[in-house]
Coordinates of C-alpha atoms and ligand atoms in Angstrom, one line a residue:
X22 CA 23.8 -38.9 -78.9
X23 CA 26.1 -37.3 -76.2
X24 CA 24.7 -34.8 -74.6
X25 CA 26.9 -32.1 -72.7
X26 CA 24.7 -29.6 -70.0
X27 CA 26.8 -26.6 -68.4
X28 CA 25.1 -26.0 -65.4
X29 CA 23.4 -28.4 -63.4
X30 CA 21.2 -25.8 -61.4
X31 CA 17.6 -25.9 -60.4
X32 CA 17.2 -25.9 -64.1
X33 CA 19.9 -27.4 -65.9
X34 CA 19.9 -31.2 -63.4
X35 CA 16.3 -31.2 -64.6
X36 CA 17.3 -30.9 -68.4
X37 CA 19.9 -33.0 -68.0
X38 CA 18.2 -36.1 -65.9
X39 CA 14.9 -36.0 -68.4
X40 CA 17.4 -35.8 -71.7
X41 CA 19.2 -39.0 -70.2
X42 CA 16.0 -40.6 -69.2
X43 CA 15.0 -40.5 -72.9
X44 CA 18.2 -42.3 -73.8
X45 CA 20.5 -39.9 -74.4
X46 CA 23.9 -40.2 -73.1
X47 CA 24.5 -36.9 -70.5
X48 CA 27.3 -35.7 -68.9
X49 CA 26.4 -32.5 -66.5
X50 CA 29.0 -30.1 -66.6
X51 CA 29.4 -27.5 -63.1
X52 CA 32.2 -25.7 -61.3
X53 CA 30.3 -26.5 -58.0
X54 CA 32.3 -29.6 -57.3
X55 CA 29.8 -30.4 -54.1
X56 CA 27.4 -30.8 -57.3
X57 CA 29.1 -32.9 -59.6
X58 CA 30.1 -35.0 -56.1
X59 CA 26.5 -35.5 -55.2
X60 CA 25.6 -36.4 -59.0
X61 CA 28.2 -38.7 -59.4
X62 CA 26.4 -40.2 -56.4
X63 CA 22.7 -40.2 -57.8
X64 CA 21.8 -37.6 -55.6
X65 CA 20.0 -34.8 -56.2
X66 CA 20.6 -31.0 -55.0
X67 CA 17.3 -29.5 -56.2
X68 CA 15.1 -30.5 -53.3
X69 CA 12.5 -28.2 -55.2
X70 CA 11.5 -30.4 -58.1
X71 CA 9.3 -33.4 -57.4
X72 CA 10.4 -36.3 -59.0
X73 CA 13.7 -35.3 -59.3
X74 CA 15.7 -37.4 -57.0
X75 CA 13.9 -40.7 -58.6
X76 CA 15.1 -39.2 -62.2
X77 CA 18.4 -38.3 -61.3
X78 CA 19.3 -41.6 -59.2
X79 CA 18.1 -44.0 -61.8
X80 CA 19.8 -42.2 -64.7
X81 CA 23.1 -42.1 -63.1
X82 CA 22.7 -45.8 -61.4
X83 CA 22.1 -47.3 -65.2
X84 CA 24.7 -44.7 -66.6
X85 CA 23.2 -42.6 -69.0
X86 CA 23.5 -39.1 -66.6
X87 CA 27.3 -38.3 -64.7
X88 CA 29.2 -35.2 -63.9
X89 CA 32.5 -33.3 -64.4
X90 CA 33.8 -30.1 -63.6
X91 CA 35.7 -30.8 -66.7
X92 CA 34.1 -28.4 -69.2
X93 CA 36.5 -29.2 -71.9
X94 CA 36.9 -33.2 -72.0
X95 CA 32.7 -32.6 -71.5
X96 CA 32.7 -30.7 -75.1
X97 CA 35.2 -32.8 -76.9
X98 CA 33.1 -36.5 -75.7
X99 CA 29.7 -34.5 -76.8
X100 CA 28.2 -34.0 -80.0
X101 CA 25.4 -31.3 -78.2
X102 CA 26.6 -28.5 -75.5
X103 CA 23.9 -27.0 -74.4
X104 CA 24.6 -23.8 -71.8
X105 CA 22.2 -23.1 -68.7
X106 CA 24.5 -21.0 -66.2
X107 CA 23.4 -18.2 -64.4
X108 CA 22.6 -15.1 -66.5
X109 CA 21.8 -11.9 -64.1
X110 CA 22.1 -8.2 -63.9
X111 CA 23.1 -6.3 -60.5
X112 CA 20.8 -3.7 -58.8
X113 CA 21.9 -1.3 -61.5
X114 CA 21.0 -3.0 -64.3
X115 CA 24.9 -4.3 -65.5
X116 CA 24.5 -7.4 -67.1
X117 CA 26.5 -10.1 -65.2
X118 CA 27.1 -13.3 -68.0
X119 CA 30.5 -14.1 -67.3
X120 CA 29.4 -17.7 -66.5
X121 CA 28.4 -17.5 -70.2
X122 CA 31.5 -16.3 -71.9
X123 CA 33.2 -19.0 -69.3
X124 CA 31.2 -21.8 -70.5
X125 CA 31.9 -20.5 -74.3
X126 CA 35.6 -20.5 -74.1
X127 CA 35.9 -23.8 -72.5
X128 CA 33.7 -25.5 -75.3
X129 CA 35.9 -23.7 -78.0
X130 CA 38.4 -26.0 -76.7
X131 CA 36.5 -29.3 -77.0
X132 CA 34.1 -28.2 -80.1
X133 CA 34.6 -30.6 -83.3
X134 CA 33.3 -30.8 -86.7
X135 CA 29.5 -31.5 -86.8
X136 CA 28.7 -30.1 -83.2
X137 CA 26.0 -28.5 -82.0
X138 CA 25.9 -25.2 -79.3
X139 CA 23.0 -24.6 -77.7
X140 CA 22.3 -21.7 -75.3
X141 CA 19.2 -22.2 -73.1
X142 CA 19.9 -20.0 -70.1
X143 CA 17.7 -16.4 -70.9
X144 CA 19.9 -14.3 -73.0
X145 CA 19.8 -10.7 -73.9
X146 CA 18.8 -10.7 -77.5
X147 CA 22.3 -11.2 -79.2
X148 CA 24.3 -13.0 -76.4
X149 CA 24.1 -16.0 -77.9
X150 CA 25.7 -15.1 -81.8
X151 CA 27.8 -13.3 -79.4
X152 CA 29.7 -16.5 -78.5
X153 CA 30.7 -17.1 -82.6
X154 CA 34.1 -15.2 -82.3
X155 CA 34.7 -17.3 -78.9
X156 CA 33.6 -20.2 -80.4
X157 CA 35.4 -20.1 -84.0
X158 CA 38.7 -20.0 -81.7
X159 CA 38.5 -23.8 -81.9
X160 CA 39.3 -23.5 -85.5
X161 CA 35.9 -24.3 -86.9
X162 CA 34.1 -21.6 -88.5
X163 CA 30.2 -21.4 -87.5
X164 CA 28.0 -23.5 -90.6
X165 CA 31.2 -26.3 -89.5
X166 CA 29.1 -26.5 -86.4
X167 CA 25.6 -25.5 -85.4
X168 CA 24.6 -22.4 -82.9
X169 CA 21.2 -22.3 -81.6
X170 CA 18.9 -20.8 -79.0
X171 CA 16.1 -22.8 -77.4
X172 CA 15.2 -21.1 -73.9
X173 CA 13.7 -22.8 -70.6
X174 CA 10.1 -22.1 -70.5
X175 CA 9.3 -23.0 -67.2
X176 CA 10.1 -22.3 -63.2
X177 CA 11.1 -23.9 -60.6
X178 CA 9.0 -26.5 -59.1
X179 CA 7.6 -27.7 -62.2
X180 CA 10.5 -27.9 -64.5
X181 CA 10.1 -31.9 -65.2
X182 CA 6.6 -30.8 -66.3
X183 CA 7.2 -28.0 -68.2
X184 CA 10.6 -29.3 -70.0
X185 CA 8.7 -32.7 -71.1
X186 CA 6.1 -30.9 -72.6
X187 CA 3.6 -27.8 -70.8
X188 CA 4.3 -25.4 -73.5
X189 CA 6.0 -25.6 -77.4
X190 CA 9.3 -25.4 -77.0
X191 CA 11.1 -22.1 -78.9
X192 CA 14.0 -22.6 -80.8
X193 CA 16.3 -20.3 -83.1
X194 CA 19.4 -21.8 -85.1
X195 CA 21.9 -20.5 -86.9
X196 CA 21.2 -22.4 -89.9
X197 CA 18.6 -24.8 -91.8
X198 CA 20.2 -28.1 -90.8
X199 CA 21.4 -26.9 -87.1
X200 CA 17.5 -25.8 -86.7
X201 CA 16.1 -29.3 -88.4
X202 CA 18.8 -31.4 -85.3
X203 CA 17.6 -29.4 -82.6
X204 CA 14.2 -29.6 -83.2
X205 CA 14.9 -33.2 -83.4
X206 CA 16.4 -33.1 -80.4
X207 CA 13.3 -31.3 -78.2
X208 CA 10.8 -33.2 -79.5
X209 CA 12.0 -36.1 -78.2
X210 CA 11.5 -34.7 -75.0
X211 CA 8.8 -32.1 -75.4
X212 CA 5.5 -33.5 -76.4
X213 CA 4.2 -30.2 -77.3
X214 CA 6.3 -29.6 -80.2
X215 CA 8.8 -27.1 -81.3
X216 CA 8.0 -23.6 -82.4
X217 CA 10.5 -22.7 -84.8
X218 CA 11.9 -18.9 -85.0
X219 CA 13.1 -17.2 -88.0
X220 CA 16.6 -16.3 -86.3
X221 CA 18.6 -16.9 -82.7
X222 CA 17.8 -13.5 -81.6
X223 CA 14.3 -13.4 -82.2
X224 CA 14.2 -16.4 -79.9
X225 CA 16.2 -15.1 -77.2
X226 CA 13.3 -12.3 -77.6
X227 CA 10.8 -14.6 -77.0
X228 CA 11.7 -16.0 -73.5
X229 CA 13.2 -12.3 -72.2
X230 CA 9.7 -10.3 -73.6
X231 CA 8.0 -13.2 -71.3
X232 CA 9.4 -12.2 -68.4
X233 CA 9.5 -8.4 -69.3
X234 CA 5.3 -9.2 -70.1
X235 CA 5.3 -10.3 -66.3
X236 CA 7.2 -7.3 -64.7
X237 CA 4.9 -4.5 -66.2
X238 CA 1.9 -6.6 -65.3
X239 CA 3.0 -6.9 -62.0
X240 CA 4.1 -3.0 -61.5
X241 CA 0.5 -2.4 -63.2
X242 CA -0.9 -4.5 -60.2
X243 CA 0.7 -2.4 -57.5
X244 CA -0.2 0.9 -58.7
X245 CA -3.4 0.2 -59.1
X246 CA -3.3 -0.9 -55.5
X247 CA -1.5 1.9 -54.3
X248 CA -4.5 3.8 -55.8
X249 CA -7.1 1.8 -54.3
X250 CA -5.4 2.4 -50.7
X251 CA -5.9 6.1 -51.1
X252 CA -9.6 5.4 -52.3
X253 CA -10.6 2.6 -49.6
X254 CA -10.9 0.2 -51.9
X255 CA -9.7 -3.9 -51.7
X256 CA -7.7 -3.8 -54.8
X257 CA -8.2 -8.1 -54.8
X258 CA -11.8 -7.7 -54.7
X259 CA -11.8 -5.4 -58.0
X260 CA -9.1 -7.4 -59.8
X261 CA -11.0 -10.5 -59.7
X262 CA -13.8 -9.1 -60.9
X263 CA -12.2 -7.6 -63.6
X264 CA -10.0 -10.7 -64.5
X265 CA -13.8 -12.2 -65.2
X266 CA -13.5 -11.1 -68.6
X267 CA -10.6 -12.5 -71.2
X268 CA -9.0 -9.4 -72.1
X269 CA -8.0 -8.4 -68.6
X270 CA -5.4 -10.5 -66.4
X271 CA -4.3 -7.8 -63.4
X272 CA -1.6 -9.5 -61.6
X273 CA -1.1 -9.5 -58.1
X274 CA -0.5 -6.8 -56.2
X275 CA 2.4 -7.7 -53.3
X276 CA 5.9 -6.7 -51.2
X277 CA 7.3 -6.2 -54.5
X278 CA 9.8 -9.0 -57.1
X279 CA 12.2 -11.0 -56.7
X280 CA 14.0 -13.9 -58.4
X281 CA 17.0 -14.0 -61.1
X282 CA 14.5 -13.7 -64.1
X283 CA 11.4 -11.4 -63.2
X284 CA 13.4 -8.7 -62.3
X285 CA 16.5 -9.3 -64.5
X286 CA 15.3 -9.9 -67.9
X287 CA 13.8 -6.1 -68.3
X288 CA 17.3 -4.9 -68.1
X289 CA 17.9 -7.2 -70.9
X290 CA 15.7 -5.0 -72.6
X291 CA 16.9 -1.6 -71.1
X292 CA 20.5 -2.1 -71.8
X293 CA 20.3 -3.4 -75.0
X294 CA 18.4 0.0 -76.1
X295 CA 19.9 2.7 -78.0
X296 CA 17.3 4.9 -79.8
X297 CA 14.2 3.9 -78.2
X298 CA 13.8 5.0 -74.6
X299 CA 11.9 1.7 -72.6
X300 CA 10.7 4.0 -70.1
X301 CA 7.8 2.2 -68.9
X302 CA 9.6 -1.2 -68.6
X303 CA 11.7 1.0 -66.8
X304 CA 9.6 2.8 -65.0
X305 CA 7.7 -0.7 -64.0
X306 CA 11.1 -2.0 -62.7
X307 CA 11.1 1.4 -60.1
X308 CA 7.5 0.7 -59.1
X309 CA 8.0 -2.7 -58.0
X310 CA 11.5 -1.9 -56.6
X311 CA 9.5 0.1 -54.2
X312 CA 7.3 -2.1 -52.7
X313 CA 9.5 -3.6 -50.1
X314 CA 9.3 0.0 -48.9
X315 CA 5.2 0.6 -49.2
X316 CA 5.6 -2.6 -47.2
X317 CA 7.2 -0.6 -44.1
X318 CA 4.9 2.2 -44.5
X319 CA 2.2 -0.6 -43.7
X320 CA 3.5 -1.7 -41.0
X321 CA 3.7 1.7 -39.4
X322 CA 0.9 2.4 -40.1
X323 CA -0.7 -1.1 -38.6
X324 CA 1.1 -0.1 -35.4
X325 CA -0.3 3.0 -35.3
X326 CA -3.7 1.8 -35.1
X327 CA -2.9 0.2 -32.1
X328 CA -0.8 2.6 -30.7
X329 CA 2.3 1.3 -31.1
X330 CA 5.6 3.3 -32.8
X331 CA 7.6 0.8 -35.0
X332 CA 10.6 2.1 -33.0
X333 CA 11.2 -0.5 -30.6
X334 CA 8.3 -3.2 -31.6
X335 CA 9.3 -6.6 -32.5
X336 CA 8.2 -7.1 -35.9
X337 CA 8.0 -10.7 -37.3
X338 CA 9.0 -10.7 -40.7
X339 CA 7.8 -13.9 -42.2
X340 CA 9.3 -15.3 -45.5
X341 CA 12.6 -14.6 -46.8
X342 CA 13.0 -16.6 -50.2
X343 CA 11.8 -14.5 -53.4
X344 CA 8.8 -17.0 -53.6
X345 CA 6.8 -19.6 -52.0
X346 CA 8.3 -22.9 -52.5
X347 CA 11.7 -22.0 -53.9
X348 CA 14.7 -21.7 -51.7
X349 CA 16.3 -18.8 -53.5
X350 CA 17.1 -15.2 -52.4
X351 CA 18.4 -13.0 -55.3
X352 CA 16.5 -10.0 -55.0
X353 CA 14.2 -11.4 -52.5
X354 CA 12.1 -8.1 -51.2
X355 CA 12.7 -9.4 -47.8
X356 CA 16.0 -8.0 -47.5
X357 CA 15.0 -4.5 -48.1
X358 CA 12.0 -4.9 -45.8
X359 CA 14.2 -6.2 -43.0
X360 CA 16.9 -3.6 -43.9
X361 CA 14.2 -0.6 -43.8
X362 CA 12.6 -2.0 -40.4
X363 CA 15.6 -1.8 -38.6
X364 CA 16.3 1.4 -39.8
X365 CA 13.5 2.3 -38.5
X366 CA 14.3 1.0 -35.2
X367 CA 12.3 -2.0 -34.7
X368 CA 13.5 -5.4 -33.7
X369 CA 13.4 -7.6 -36.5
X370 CA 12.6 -11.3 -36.6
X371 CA 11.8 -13.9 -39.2
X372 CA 10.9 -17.5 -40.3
X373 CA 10.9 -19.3 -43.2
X374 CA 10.5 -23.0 -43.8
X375 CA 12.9 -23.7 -45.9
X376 CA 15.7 -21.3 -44.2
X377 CA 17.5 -21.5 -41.0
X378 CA 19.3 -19.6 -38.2
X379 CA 22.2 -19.2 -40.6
X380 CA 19.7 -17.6 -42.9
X381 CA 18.4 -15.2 -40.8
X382 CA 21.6 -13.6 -39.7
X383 CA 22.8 -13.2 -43.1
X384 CA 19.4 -10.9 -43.4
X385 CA 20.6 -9.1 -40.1
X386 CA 17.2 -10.5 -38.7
X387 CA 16.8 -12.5 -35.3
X388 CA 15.7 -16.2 -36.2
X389 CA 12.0 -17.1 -34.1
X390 CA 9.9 -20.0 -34.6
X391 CA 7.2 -19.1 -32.4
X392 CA 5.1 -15.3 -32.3
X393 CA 5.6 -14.7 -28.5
X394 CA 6.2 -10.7 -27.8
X395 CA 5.7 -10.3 -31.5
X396 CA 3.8 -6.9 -32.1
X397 CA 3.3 -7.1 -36.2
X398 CA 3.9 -9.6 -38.9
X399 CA 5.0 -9.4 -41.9
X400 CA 4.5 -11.8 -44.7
X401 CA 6.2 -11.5 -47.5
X402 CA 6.4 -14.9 -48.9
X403 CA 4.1 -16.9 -50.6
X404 CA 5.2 -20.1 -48.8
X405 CA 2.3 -22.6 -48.1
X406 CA 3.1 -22.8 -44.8
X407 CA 1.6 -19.3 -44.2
X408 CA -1.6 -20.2 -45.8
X409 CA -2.5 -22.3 -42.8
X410 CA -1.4 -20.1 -40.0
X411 CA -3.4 -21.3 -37.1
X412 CA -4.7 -17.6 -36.1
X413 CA -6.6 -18.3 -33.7
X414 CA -3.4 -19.8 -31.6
X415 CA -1.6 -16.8 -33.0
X416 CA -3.6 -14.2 -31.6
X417 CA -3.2 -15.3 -28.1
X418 CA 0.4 -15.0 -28.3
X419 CA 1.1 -12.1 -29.8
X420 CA 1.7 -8.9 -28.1
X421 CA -0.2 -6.9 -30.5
X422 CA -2.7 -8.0 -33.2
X423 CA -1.2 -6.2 -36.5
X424 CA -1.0 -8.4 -39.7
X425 CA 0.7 -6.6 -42.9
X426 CA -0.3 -9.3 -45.7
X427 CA 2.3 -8.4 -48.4
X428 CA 1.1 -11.7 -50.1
X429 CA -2.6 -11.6 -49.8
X430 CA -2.6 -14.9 -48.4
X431 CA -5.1 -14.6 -45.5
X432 CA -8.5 -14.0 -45.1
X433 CA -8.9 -10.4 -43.8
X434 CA -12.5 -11.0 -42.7
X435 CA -11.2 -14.0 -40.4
X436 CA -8.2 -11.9 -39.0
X437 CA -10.1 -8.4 -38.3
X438 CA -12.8 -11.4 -36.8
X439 CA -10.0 -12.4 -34.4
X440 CA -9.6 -8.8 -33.4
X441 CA -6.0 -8.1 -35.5
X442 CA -5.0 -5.0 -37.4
X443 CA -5.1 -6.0 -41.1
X444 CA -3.5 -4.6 -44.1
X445 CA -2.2 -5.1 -47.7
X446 CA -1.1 -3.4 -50.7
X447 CA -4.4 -2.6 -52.1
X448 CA -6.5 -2.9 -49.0
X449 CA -5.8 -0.6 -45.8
X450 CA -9.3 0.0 -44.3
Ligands
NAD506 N1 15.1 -20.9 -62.0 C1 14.1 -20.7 -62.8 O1 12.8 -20.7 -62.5 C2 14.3 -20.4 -64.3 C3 13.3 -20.6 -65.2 C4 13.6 -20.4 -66.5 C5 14.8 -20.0 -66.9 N2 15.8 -19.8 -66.0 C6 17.1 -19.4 -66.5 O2 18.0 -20.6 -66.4 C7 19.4 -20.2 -66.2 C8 20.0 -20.9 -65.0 O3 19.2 -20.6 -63.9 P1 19.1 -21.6 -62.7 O4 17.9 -21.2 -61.9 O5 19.3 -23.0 -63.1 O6 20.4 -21.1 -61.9 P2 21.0 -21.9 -60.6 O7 21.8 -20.8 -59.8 O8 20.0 -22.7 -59.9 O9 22.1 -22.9 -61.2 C9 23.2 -22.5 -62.0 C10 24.3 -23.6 -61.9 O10 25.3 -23.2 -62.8 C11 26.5 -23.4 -62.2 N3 27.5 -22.6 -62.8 C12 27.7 -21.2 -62.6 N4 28.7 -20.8 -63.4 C13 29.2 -21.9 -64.1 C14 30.2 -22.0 -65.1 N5 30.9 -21.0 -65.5 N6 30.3 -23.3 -65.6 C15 29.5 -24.3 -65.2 N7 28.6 -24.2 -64.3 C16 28.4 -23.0 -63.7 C17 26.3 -23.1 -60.7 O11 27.3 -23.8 -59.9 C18 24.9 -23.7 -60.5 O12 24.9 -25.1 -60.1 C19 19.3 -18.6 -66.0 O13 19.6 -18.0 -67.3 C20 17.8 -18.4 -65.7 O14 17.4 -17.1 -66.2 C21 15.6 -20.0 -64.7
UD9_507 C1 5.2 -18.0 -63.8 C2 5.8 -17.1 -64.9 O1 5.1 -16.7 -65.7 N1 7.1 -16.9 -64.9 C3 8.0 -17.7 -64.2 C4 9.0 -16.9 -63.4 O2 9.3 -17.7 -62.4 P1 9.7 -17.1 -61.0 O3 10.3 -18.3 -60.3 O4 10.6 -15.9 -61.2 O5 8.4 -16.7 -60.2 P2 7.2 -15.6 -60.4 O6 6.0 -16.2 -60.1 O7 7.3 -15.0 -61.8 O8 7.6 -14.5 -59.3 C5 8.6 -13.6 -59.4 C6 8.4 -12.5 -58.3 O9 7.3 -11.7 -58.6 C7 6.3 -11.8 -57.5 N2 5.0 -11.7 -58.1 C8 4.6 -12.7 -59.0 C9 3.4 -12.7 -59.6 C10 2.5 -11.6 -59.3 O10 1.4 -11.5 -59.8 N3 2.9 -10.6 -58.4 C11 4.1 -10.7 -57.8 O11 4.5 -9.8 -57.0 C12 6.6 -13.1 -56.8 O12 6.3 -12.9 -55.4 C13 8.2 -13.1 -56.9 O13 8.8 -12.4 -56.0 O14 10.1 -16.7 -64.2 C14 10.7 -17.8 -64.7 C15 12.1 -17.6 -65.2 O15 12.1 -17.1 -66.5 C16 9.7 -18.2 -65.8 O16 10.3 -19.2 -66.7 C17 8.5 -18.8 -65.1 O17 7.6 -19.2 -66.0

């Protein structure tokens, strides 16, 4: 079977390097030519994804995995297209899937009798029996070839894992027979089986009610925080207790969400609404977009503890991707934090390990890879790194001792211990 992936992203080279490794013949479709150059050279982009560059080099070495930016000689040679491009919203909500509609037209000139679409990039519930008109320009009319939706369950970092088989794979088809080949097709790769949907659209609601699931959890965490500041309380201490018990799973608490899903996918749900009125998934989406800001007000308030206005410190903002681990900036609560700071007045610097000086100006902050001068810091990235922050060495550089946690990734005990100023969102005392 030829197998034809539009976007060969941080999830899409994963897709299409384990469909090739389990024989089938792949050919990875991007307009990133750098991409498809590095492909075509058994190279691997994603530095994220363990096992990656062995999957990628081997497939393409024995020939089952190459690239094109070609889009329409990719859909004519394959008997699958399967779409994973970008599918976002801006900071307003607009849904942003031209990518999409892109991917759709140039298939419609390659598609042929028998074929099957596939879209797995998240879709608002619709998108993807959106594509029919698009897709009947090739002259086929849709039961000539096969729509379907089967979305990527997984994140980056452990995409080999979860695509070979962590969870069921979901999948909605546009008809009996399209629904009987594609579940065909995943469980070759998934070992956990398929979970077949009774349309297209009630799977695209699947993955998007996931991430919309995550969102409201996560705005639940921070205003329950927000609460426990105003009551002295460690929010972390009472969450875990309360997660002791299998009804209750409080998220965590933080500098607020980032990422092109978490925060994207409710608008999927908001925009798509006509009657109903999704106020708390919209109300959730204002409560986390405000974190980055309950961050600042942290830090002022660290300074002030040790006498120190935020005008004019140097504040060391540490973290910039949206997550530990991924190197990936859409909506990444550092940029408002950094913006608001220097607002504010303060001199801003930052490190991240898997950024650079390039990075840092880009976030208007001052790249520094030591904590000389530094008078607070900010995490706000779960990266590993920061776990193992040697405090001790820390605290005799600094200039003053203030520690604004916005990933409750330190030990407060062993800070306030080593005489610094310790807050985060839940815990101020
Ligand atoms: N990253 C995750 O953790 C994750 C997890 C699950 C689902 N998803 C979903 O997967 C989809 C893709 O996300 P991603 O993280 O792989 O994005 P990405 O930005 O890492 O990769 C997207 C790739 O698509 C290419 N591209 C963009 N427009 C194109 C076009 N018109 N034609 C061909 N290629 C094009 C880009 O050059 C890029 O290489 C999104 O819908 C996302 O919601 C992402
Ligand atoms: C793990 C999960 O179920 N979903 C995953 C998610 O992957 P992701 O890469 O977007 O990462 P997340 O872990 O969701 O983080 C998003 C942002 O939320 C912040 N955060 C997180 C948890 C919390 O309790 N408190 C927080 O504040 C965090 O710092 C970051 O900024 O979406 C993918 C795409 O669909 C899913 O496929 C994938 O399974």
């Amino acid at each position: 079977m030829t197998i034809a992936v539009y976007g060969l992203g941080k999830m899409g080279l994963p897709l299409a390097a384990v469909f090739a490794d389990h024989g089938a013949n792949v050919i990875g479709v991007d307009i990133n030519e750098r991409v498809v150059e590095m492909v075509n050279k058994g190279e691997n982009h994603v530095k994220e994804e363990p096992g990656l560059d062995e999957l990628v080099r081997r497939n393409v070495e024995e020939g089952r995995l190459r690239a094109t930016t070609d889009g329409v000689w990719a859909a004519k040679s394959a008997d699958v297209m399967i779409i994973l491009v970008p599918t976002l919203a801006d900071d307003r909500g607009n849904l942003k899937l031209e990518p999409v509609y892109d991917v759709a037209n140039k298939i419609a000139k390659g598609l042929e009798k028998g074929d099957i679409v596939i879209t797995e990039a998240t879709m608002p519930p619709g998108t993807t029996e959106s594509l029919i008109p698009i897709l009947e320009k090739s002259g086929l009319k849709l039961g000539e070839f096969g729509l379907a939706h089967a979305p990527e369950r997984t994140m980056t970092g452990t995409a080999i894992r979860d695509i070979t088989g962590q969870y069921p794979k979901i999948v909605g088809a546009s008809d009996e027979r399209t629904l009987e080949a594609v579940i065909g097709l995943y469980e070759t790769i998934n070992r956990k089986g398929v979970i077949p949907m009774s349309s297209i659209k009630a799977a695209e609601a699947v993955k998007v009610f996931e991430g919309v699931y995550r969102d409201v959890n996560i705005a639940l965490a921070n205003e329950l925080a927000l609460w426990c500041e105003e009551h002295g309380l460690d929010a972390l201490e009472i969450f875990n207790a309360a997660n002791t018990q299998p009804y209750c799973h409080l998220h965590m608490p933080g500098a607020g969400v980032g990422g092109h899903c978490i925060p994207v996918y409710p608008w999927f749900v908001i925009s798509l609404a006509k009657k109903t009125n999704p106020r708390l998934i919209k109300t959730a989406r204002e409560i986390n977009d405000s974190m980055p800001h309950h961050i600042v007000e942290l830090t002022i308030r660290g300074l002030n503890e040790v006498g120190k206005p935020l005008k004019g410190s140097n504040v060391l903002v540490l973290g910039l991707t949206f997550r530990g681990g991924v190197r990936e900036f859409t909506k990444s609560p550092a940029i408002d934090v950094i913006k608001e700071l220097k607002e504010w007045g303060a001199r801003v610097f930052t490190y991240d390990p898997l950024c650079n000086e390039e990075d840092a100006k880009r976030f208007g902050a001052e790249w520094k890879e030591d904590f000389k001068d530094v008078d607070a810091i900010v995490i706000v990235t779960d990266h590993k790194e920061f776990k193992d922050l040697n405090l001790e060495e820390i605290a005799k550089q600094v200039r003053n001792r203030v520690i604004v946690d916005g990933r409750n990734i330190l030990d407060p005990r062993k800070a306030e211990k080593l005489g610094f100023v310790y807050l985060r969102v839940g815990r101020v005392f």
